[in-house]
mmCIF file of C-alpha atoms in Angstrom:
data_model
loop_
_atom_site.group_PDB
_atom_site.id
_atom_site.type_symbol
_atom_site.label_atom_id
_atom_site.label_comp_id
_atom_site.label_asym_id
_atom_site.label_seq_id
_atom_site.Cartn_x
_atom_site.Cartn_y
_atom_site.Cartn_z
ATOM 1 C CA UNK J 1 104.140 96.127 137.009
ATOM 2 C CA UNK J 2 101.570 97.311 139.163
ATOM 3 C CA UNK J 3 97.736 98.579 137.636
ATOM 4 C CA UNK J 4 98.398 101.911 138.180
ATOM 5 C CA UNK J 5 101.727 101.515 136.192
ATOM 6 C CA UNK J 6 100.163 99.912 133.202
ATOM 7 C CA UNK J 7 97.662 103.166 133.182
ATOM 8 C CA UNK J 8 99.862 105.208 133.081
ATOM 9 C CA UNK J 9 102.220 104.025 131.003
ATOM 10 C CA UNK J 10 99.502 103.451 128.235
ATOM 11 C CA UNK J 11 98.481 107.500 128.999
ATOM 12 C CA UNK J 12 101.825 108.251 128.169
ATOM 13 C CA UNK J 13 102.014 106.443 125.111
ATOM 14 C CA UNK J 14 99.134 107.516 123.550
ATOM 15 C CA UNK J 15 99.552 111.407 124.182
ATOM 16 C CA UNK J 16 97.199 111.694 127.276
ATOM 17 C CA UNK J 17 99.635 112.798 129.571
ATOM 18 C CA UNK J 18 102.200 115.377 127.976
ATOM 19 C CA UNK J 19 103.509 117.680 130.205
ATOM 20 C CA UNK J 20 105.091 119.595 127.176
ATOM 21 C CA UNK J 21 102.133 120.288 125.442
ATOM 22 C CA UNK J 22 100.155 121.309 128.397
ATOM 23 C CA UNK J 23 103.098 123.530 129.214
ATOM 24 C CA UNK J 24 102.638 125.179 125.490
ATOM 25 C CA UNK J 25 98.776 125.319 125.865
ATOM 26 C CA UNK J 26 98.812 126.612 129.464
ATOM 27 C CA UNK J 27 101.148 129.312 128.331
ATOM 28 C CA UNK J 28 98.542 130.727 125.896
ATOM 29 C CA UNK J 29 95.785 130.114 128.305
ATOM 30 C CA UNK J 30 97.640 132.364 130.758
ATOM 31 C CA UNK J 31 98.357 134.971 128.110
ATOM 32 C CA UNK J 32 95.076 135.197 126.895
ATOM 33 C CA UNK J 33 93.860 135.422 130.700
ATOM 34 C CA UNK J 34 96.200 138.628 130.901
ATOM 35 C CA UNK J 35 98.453 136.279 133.344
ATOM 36 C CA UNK J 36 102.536 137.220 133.550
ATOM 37 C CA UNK J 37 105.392 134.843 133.273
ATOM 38 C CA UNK J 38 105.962 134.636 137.181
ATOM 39 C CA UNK J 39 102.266 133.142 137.293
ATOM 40 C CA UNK J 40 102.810 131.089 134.533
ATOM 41 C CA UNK J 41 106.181 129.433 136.504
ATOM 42 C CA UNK J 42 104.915 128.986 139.577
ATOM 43 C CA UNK J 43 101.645 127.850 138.493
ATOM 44 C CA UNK J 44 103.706 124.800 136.319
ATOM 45 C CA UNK J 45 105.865 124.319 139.413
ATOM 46 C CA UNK J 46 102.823 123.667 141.536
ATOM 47 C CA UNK J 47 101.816 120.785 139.234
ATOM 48 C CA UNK J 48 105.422 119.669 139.160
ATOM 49 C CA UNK J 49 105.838 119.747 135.569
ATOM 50 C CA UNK J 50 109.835 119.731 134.892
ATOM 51 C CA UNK J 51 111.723 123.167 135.138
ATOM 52 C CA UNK J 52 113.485 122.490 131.633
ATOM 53 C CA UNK J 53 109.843 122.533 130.196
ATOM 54 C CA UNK J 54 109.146 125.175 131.708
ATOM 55 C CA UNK J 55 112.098 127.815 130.729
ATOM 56 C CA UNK J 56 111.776 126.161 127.329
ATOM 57 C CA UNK J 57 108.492 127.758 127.249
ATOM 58 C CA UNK J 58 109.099 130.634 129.201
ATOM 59 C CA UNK J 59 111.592 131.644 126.495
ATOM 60 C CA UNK J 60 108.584 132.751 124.209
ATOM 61 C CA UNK J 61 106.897 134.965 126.585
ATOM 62 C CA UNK J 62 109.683 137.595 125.690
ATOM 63 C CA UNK J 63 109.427 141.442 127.064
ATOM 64 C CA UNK J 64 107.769 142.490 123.953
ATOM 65 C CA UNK J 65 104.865 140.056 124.366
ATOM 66 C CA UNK J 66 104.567 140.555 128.284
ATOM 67 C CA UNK J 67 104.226 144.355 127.209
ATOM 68 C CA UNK J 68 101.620 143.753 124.924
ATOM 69 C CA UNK J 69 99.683 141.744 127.202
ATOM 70 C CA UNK J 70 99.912 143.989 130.331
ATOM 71 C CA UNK J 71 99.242 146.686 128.299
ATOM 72 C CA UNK J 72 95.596 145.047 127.644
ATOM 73 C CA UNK J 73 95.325 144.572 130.942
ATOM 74 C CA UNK J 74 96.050 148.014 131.912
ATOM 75 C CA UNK J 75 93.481 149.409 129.746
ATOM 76 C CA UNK J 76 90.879 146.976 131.119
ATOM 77 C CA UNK J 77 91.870 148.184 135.198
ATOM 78 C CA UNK J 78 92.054 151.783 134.499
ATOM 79 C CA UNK J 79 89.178 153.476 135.467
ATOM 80 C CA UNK J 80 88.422 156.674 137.361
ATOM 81 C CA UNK J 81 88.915 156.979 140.368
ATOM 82 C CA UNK J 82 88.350 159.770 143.353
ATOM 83 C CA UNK J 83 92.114 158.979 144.720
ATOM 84 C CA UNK J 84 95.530 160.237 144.883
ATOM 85 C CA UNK J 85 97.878 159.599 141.672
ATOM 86 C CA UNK J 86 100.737 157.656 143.813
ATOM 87 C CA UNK J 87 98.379 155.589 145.772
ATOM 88 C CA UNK J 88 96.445 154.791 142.189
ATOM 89 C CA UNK J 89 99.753 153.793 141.118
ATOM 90 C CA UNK J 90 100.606 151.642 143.750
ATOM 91 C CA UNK J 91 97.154 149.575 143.500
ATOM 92 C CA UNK J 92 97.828 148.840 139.660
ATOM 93 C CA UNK J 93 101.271 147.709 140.605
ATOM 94 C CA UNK J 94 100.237 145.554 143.518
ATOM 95 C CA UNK J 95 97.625 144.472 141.044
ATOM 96 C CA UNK J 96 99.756 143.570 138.508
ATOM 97 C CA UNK J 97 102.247 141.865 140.708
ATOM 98 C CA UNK J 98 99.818 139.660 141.528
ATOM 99 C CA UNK J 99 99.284 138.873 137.742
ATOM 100 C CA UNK J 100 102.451 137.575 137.600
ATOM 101 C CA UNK J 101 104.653 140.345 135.913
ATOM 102 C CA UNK J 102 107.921 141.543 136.756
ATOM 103 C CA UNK J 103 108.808 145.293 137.617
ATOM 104 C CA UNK J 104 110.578 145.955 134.749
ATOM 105 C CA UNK J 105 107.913 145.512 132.506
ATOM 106 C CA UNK J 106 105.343 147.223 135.273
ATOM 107 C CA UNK J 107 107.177 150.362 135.220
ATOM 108 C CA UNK J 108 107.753 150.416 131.059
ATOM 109 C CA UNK J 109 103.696 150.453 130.937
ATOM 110 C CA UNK J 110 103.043 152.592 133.266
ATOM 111 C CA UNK J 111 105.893 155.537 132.126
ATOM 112 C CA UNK J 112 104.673 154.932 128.889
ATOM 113 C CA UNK J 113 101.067 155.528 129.805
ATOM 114 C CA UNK J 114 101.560 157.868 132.042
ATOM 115 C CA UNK J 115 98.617 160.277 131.091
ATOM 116 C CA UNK J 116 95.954 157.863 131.484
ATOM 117 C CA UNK J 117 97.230 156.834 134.676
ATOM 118 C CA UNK J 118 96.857 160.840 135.658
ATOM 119 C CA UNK J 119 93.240 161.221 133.886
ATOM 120 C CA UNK J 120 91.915 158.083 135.713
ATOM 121 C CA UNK J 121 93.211 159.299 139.005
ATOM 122 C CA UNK J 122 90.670 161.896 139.964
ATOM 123 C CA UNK J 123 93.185 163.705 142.193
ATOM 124 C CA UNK J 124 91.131 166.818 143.316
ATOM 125 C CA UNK J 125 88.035 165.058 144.050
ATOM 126 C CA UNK J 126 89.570 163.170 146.151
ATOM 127 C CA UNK J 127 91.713 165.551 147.736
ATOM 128 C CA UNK J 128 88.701 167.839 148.432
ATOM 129 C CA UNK J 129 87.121 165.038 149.963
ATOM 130 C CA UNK J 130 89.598 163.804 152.417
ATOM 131 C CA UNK J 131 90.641 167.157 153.675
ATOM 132 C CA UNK J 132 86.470 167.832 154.055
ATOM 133 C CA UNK J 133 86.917 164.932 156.834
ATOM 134 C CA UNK J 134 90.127 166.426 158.317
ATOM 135 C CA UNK J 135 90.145 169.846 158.245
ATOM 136 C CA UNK J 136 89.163 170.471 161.882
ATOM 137 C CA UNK J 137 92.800 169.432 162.849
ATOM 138 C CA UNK J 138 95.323 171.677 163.149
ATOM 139 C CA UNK J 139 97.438 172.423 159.854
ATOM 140 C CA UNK J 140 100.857 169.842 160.166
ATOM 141 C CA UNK J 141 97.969 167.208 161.101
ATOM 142 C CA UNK J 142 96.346 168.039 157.722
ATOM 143 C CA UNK J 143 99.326 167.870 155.765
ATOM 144 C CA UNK J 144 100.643 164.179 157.333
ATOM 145 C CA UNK J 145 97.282 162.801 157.060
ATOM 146 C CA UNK J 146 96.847 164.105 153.592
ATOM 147 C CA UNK J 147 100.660 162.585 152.632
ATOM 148 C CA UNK J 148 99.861 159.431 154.656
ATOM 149 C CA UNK J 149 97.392 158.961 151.646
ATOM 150 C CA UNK J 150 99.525 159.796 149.213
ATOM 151 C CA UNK J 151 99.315 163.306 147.828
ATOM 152 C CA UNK J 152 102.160 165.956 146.999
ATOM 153 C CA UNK J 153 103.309 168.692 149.224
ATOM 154 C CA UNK J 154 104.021 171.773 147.648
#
């Protein structure tokens, strides 16, 4: 056995290197850290901890839990903002797709907080102050440059 092997070996045996344990403890570190399950997985898979661990783990970070956690972090990224509703929208879920959520659970916070998605969005500021930069063009321009950014016709 090599000196390398004897190290690690004795790591093992003592508790030093547990792979299970980290995989518990890393899950709480990512919820507390508002982090989703798909950034929990991948992050474990980068340090090549062993799939079983990780859907062993994974199995506690249920929908109910990932709501409550996006949730929090949905309350901590809405803010107002002088910008269309749908392209408001879109940032948070780009946002949270980085976070490591899934759609499904995306879409339940957001319909379910629908209002304060509206209120944040500042729609008619903005509005007033995009079409103050293109209203020398004639009227279809206005309109597809004003749904290019997102906002309703009609």
């Amino acid at each position: 056995m090599s000196d390398t092997e004897i190290v690690f070996s004795r790591l093992v045996d003592k508790g030093f290197l547990n792979d299970e344990l980290y995989a518990e403890h890393y899950l709480e570190h990512c919820i507390n850290n508002m982090k989703g399950p798909n950034y929990y997985n991948s992050e474990l898979y980068k340090k090549r901890v062993q799939t079983s661990i990780i859907e062993d783990n994974l199995v506690k970070y249920d929908f109910e839990l990932q709501y409550d956690t996006l949730f929090r972090l949905f309350q901590k990224s809405v803010k107002k903002k002088q910008i269309s509703y749908s392209k408001y929208k879109k940032q948070l879920m780009d946002k949270f797709m980085r976070s490591g959520f899934s759609i499904g659970v995306i879409n339940e916070v957001l319909i379910n907080n629908i209002e304060d998605l509206r209120e944040a969005a500042d729609e008619s500021a903005a509005l007033a102050k995009d079409y103050e930069k293109i209203k020398h063009l004639s009227k279809d321009k206005v309109i597809q440059k004003l749904m290019q950014k997102g906002y309703n016709y009609g």
